[in-house]
Amino acid sequence: MVDATVDVIHRGGLECDQNYMIEGQTLGTHDEPNPDLDYEEIPVWNLVIDHPEATILWDTGSHHEALEGHWPEALSQAFYPHDAHEHRLDDDLEAAGYRLDDIDAVFQTHLHLDHAGGLEFFDGTDVPIYVHERELKFAYYSAKTDKGSGAYILEDFDHDLNWEVVHRDREEHFTDVEFVRFPGHTPGLTGTVVHLDDDGTLVFTGDQVYQAPNYEAEEPLGASLLWGKTEWFDSLQRIKELERRHDAEVVYGHDTEQFSEIEDGWGN
């Protein structure tokens, strides 16, 4: 267990059809073939893990110029980042008491557009950027071809970055902070298990789990955001085993209700 703090950094929100979050969340019937869609805002957030060995930025959020041409129109319409311009990474860190210069390492769960948009702030620096090998390869494959996932934006991650590539399914680069691959949403999605002195074990799932129904009822993510359903289900069981083994708190990627409960962070 480590004496560290974990701060939650609010990075705005995305407005989207909840069918992206939960497969078949709204379905038509004979008598109601065109039901009203459940269209809501979901939170986007980062973490700062203030660890004795390093100050770690966990994900970098959406790009602050998402609606000014950085995101293609089709993606802006699907996941409308209405307040992205109010959430520059450097400004949001400063509001939480951190400067960019305080960040010793960055960890990317994956490189989708709402998670990798702040990487440009580390262009040309020697700050290590941890990301799984499978994720890095899939992101470039997707962005450079018409295959893979459409949720990658090349300009988010194609910078002069000090990539620190994670190769195995489980690696510990900082004491009691484990990077654990949870394939499903993408092939290289990697969550984080943190063992804290006072708050016990936290499992940050990233977008392997968007919201409570994905975890509690095992309802898959929307099909267009699910790289592999079998892999997703296997990763879900892996997370549940971590929860049982460590009596852990499991933190989802975009759950509005849970976000309101975790905003104060841990160990503060």
Coordinates of C-alpha atoms in Angstrom, one line a residue:
M1 CA 0.0 0.0 0.0
V2 CA 1.3 3.5 -0.9
D3 CA 0.8 6.9 0.8
A4 CA -0.5 8.7 -2.3
T5 CA -3.4 11.0 -3.2
V6 CA -5.6 10.7 -6.3
D7 CA -7.2 13.9 -7.5
V8 CA -10.1 13.9 -10.0
I9 CA -9.8 16.6 -12.7
H10 CA -13.1 17.4 -14.4
R11 CA -12.5 17.9 -18.2
G12 CA -16.0 18.8 -19.4
G13 CA -18.6 16.5 -20.9
L14 CA -19.9 14.9 -24.1
E15 CA -23.5 14.8 -25.2
C16 CA -24.4 11.5 -26.9
D17 CA -27.0 8.9 -27.5
Q18 CA -26.9 6.4 -24.6
N19 CA -27.0 3.5 -27.1
Y20 CA -23.2 4.2 -27.4
M21 CA -22.8 3.5 -23.7
I22 CA -25.1 0.5 -23.4
E23 CA -25.8 -1.9 -26.2
G24 CA -29.5 -1.7 -27.1
Q25 CA -30.3 0.8 -24.4
T26 CA -33.3 2.1 -26.5
L27 CA -35.1 -0.3 -28.8
G28 CA -38.2 0.0 -30.9
T29 CA -41.3 -2.2 -30.5
H30 CA -44.3 -3.0 -32.7
D31 CA -46.4 -0.4 -31.1
E32 CA -43.6 2.1 -30.7
P33 CA -41.2 1.6 -33.6
N34 CA -39.5 5.0 -33.1
P35 CA -39.1 5.5 -29.3
D36 CA -37.4 8.7 -28.0
L37 CA -33.7 8.2 -27.6
D38 CA -32.0 8.7 -24.3
Y39 CA -29.7 11.6 -25.2
E40 CA -27.6 12.8 -22.2
E41 CA -24.3 14.3 -21.2
I42 CA -21.5 12.1 -19.8
P43 CA -18.5 13.3 -17.8
V44 CA -14.9 13.4 -19.1
W45 CA -12.3 13.4 -16.5
N46 CA -8.6 12.8 -15.7
L47 CA -6.7 11.8 -12.6
V48 CA -3.5 13.1 -11.0
I49 CA -1.9 10.5 -8.9
D50 CA 0.4 12.3 -6.5
H51 CA 2.8 9.4 -5.7
P52 CA 6.0 9.5 -3.7
E53 CA 7.9 8.4 -6.9
A54 CA 6.2 10.6 -9.4
T55 CA 3.2 12.9 -10.1
I56 CA 1.3 10.9 -12.7
L57 CA -1.3 12.3 -15.1
W58 CA -3.9 9.7 -15.9
D59 CA -5.4 10.4 -19.4
T60 CA -5.4 13.8 -21.0
G61 CA -9.1 14.4 -22.0
S62 CA -10.6 16.0 -25.1
H63 CA -8.8 18.6 -27.2
H64 CA -9.9 22.1 -26.2
E65 CA -10.4 23.0 -29.9
A66 CA -12.6 20.0 -30.6
L67 CA -15.4 22.1 -31.9
E68 CA -13.1 24.4 -33.8
G69 CA -12.0 21.9 -36.4
H70 CA -9.8 19.6 -34.4
W71 CA -12.6 16.9 -34.4
P72 CA -14.2 15.9 -37.7
E73 CA -17.8 17.0 -37.9
A74 CA -19.2 13.5 -37.8
L75 CA -17.5 12.8 -34.5
S76 CA -18.5 16.2 -33.1
Q77 CA -22.1 15.4 -33.9
A78 CA -21.9 11.9 -32.4
F79 CA -20.1 12.9 -29.2
Y80 CA -20.8 16.7 -28.9
P81 CA -18.1 18.3 -26.7
H82 CA -20.1 21.4 -26.0
D83 CA -17.7 22.8 -23.3
A84 CA -14.4 21.6 -24.6
H85 CA -13.2 25.2 -25.2
E86 CA -13.5 25.8 -21.4
H87 CA -11.3 22.9 -20.5
R88 CA -7.7 23.3 -21.7
L89 CA -5.6 20.7 -19.9
D90 CA -3.1 23.2 -18.5
D91 CA -6.0 25.4 -17.1
D92 CA -7.8 22.4 -15.6
L93 CA -4.6 21.2 -13.9
E94 CA -3.9 24.7 -12.5
A95 CA -7.4 24.9 -11.1
A96 CA -6.6 21.6 -9.2
G97 CA -3.3 23.0 -7.9
Y98 CA -0.9 21.5 -10.5
R99 CA 1.2 22.9 -13.3
L100 CA 2.2 21.1 -16.4
D101 CA 5.8 21.2 -15.1
D102 CA 4.7 19.2 -12.1
I103 CA 3.8 16.2 -14.2
D104 CA 6.5 13.5 -14.1
A105 CA 4.7 10.9 -16.2
V106 CA 1.5 10.5 -18.2
F107 CA -0.5 7.3 -18.4
Q108 CA -2.9 6.8 -21.3
T109 CA -5.7 4.2 -20.8
H110 CA -6.1 4.4 -24.6
L111 CA -5.9 7.0 -27.4
H112 CA -9.5 7.7 -28.3
L113 CA -10.4 11.4 -28.9
D114 CA -11.8 12.1 -25.4
H115 CA -8.7 10.6 -23.7
A116 CA -5.7 11.7 -25.7
G117 CA -6.5 15.3 -26.6
G118 CA -4.1 16.9 -24.2
L119 CA -1.0 15.0 -25.3
E120 CA 0.1 18.0 -27.4
F121 CA 1.2 19.7 -24.1
F122 CA 4.0 17.1 -23.8
D123 CA 5.2 17.4 -27.4
G124 CA 9.0 17.7 -27.4
T125 CA 9.4 17.0 -23.7
D126 CA 11.1 14.0 -22.0
V127 CA 8.0 13.2 -19.9
P128 CA 7.3 9.5 -20.3
I129 CA 4.0 8.7 -21.9
Y130 CA 2.9 5.2 -20.8
V131 CA 0.6 3.4 -23.3
H132 CA 0.1 -0.3 -24.2
E133 CA 1.9 -1.6 -27.3
R134 CA -1.4 -3.0 -28.6
E135 CA -3.1 0.4 -28.2
L136 CA -0.4 2.4 -29.9
K137 CA -0.4 0.1 -32.9
F138 CA -4.2 0.0 -33.2
A139 CA -4.5 3.8 -32.9
Y140 CA -2.1 4.4 -35.8
Y141 CA -3.7 1.6 -37.8
S142 CA -7.1 3.1 -37.3
A143 CA -6.1 6.7 -38.0
K144 CA -4.0 5.8 -41.1
T145 CA -6.5 3.4 -42.7
D146 CA -10.3 3.1 -43.1
K147 CA -10.2 0.1 -40.8
G148 CA -10.2 -0.2 -37.0
S149 CA -12.0 2.4 -34.9
G150 CA -13.2 5.7 -36.1
A151 CA -12.7 7.3 -32.6
Y152 CA -9.0 8.1 -33.1
I153 CA -7.7 11.5 -34.2
L154 CA -4.2 11.3 -35.5
E155 CA -3.4 14.9 -34.5
D156 CA -4.1 13.9 -30.9
F157 CA -1.1 11.5 -30.5
D158 CA 1.1 12.0 -33.6
H159 CA 3.6 14.2 -31.7
D160 CA 7.2 14.1 -30.6
L161 CA 6.4 12.2 -27.5
N162 CA 8.6 10.1 -25.2
W163 CA 6.6 6.9 -25.5
E164 CA 7.1 4.4 -22.7
V165 CA 5.5 1.4 -24.2
V166 CA 3.8 -1.2 -21.9
H167 CA 4.2 -4.7 -23.5
R168 CA 2.7 -7.1 -20.9
D169 CA -0.8 -7.5 -19.6
R170 CA 0.2 -6.3 -16.2
E171 CA 3.1 -4.1 -15.3
E172 CA 4.1 -2.1 -12.2
H173 CA 6.3 1.0 -12.9
F174 CA 5.5 2.8 -9.6
T175 CA 5.1 1.1 -6.2
D176 CA 1.5 -0.2 -5.8
V177 CA 0.3 1.3 -9.1
E178 CA -0.4 -1.5 -11.6
F179 CA -1.2 -1.0 -15.2
V180 CA -3.5 -3.9 -16.2
R181 CA -4.7 -4.4 -19.8
F182 CA -8.5 -4.8 -20.2
P183 CA -9.0 -5.5 -23.9
G184 CA -12.5 -5.2 -25.2
H185 CA -13.3 -1.5 -25.9
T186 CA -10.0 -1.4 -27.8
P187 CA -7.3 -4.2 -28.0
G188 CA -4.9 -2.2 -25.9
L189 CA -7.1 -0.5 -23.3
T190 CA -5.3 -0.5 -20.0
G191 CA -6.8 0.3 -16.6
T192 CA -5.0 1.0 -13.4
V193 CA -5.1 -0.7 -9.9
V194 CA -3.9 1.6 -7.1
H195 CA -3.3 0.3 -3.6
L196 CA -3.7 3.2 -1.2
D197 CA -2.8 3.3 2.5
D198 CA -6.0 4.9 3.7
D199 CA -8.5 4.2 1.0
G200 CA -7.7 0.6 0.1
T201 CA -7.6 -0.6 -3.5
L202 CA -9.0 1.3 -6.4
V203 CA -9.6 -0.2 -9.8
F204 CA -9.9 2.4 -12.6
T205 CA -11.4 0.6 -15.5
G206 CA -11.2 3.3 -18.1
D207 CA -13.6 2.8 -20.9
Q208 CA -13.7 -1.0 -20.5
V209 CA -16.7 0.0 -18.3
Y210 CA -18.6 3.1 -19.2
Q211 CA -21.4 3.0 -16.7
A212 CA -22.9 0.9 -13.9
P213 CA -25.1 -1.3 -16.1
N214 CA -22.0 -2.4 -18.1
Y215 CA -20.5 -3.7 -14.8
E216 CA -23.4 -4.7 -12.6
A217 CA -25.7 -6.2 -15.3
E218 CA -22.9 -7.0 -17.7
E219 CA -24.6 -5.1 -20.5
P220 CA -22.0 -4.6 -23.2
L221 CA -20.9 -1.2 -24.6
G222 CA -22.6 0.0 -27.8
A223 CA -21.5 -2.2 -30.6
S224 CA -19.7 0.5 -32.6
L225 CA -17.5 1.1 -29.6
L226 CA -16.7 -2.5 -28.8
W227 CA -13.7 -3.9 -30.6
G228 CA -14.2 -7.5 -29.2
K229 CA -17.2 -8.7 -27.2
T230 CA -15.6 -11.9 -26.0
E231 CA -12.5 -10.0 -24.9
W232 CA -14.7 -7.4 -23.2
F233 CA -16.6 -10.0 -21.2
D234 CA -13.3 -11.7 -20.2
S235 CA -11.9 -8.4 -19.1
L236 CA -15.0 -7.7 -17.1
Q237 CA -14.6 -10.9 -15.2
R238 CA -10.9 -10.0 -14.5
I239 CA -12.0 -6.7 -13.0
K240 CA -14.6 -8.5 -10.8
E241 CA -11.9 -10.9 -9.6
L242 CA -9.7 -7.9 -8.7
E243 CA -12.7 -6.4 -6.8
R244 CA -13.2 -9.6 -4.8
R245 CA -9.6 -10.2 -4.1
H246 CA -8.8 -6.7 -2.8
D247 CA -12.3 -5.6 -1.7
A248 CA -11.7 -2.9 -4.2
E249 CA -13.6 0.2 -5.3
V250 CA -14.3 0.0 -9.0
V251 CA -14.4 3.3 -10.9
Y252 CA -16.1 3.5 -14.3
G253 CA -15.2 5.6 -17.3
H254 CA -18.2 7.8 -17.9
D255 CA -20.8 7.3 -15.2
T256 CA -22.5 10.6 -14.3
E257 CA -23.9 9.4 -10.9
Q258 CA -20.6 7.8 -9.8
F259 CA -18.7 10.9 -11.0
S260 CA -20.5 13.1 -8.6
E261 CA -19.4 10.7 -5.8
I262 CA -15.7 10.6 -6.7
E263 CA -15.1 14.3 -7.5
D264 CA -13.3 14.9 -4.2
G265 CA -10.7 12.2 -5.1
W266 CA -8.9 9.9 -2.6
G267 CA -6.4 10.5 0.2
N268 CA -6.9 14.3 0.3

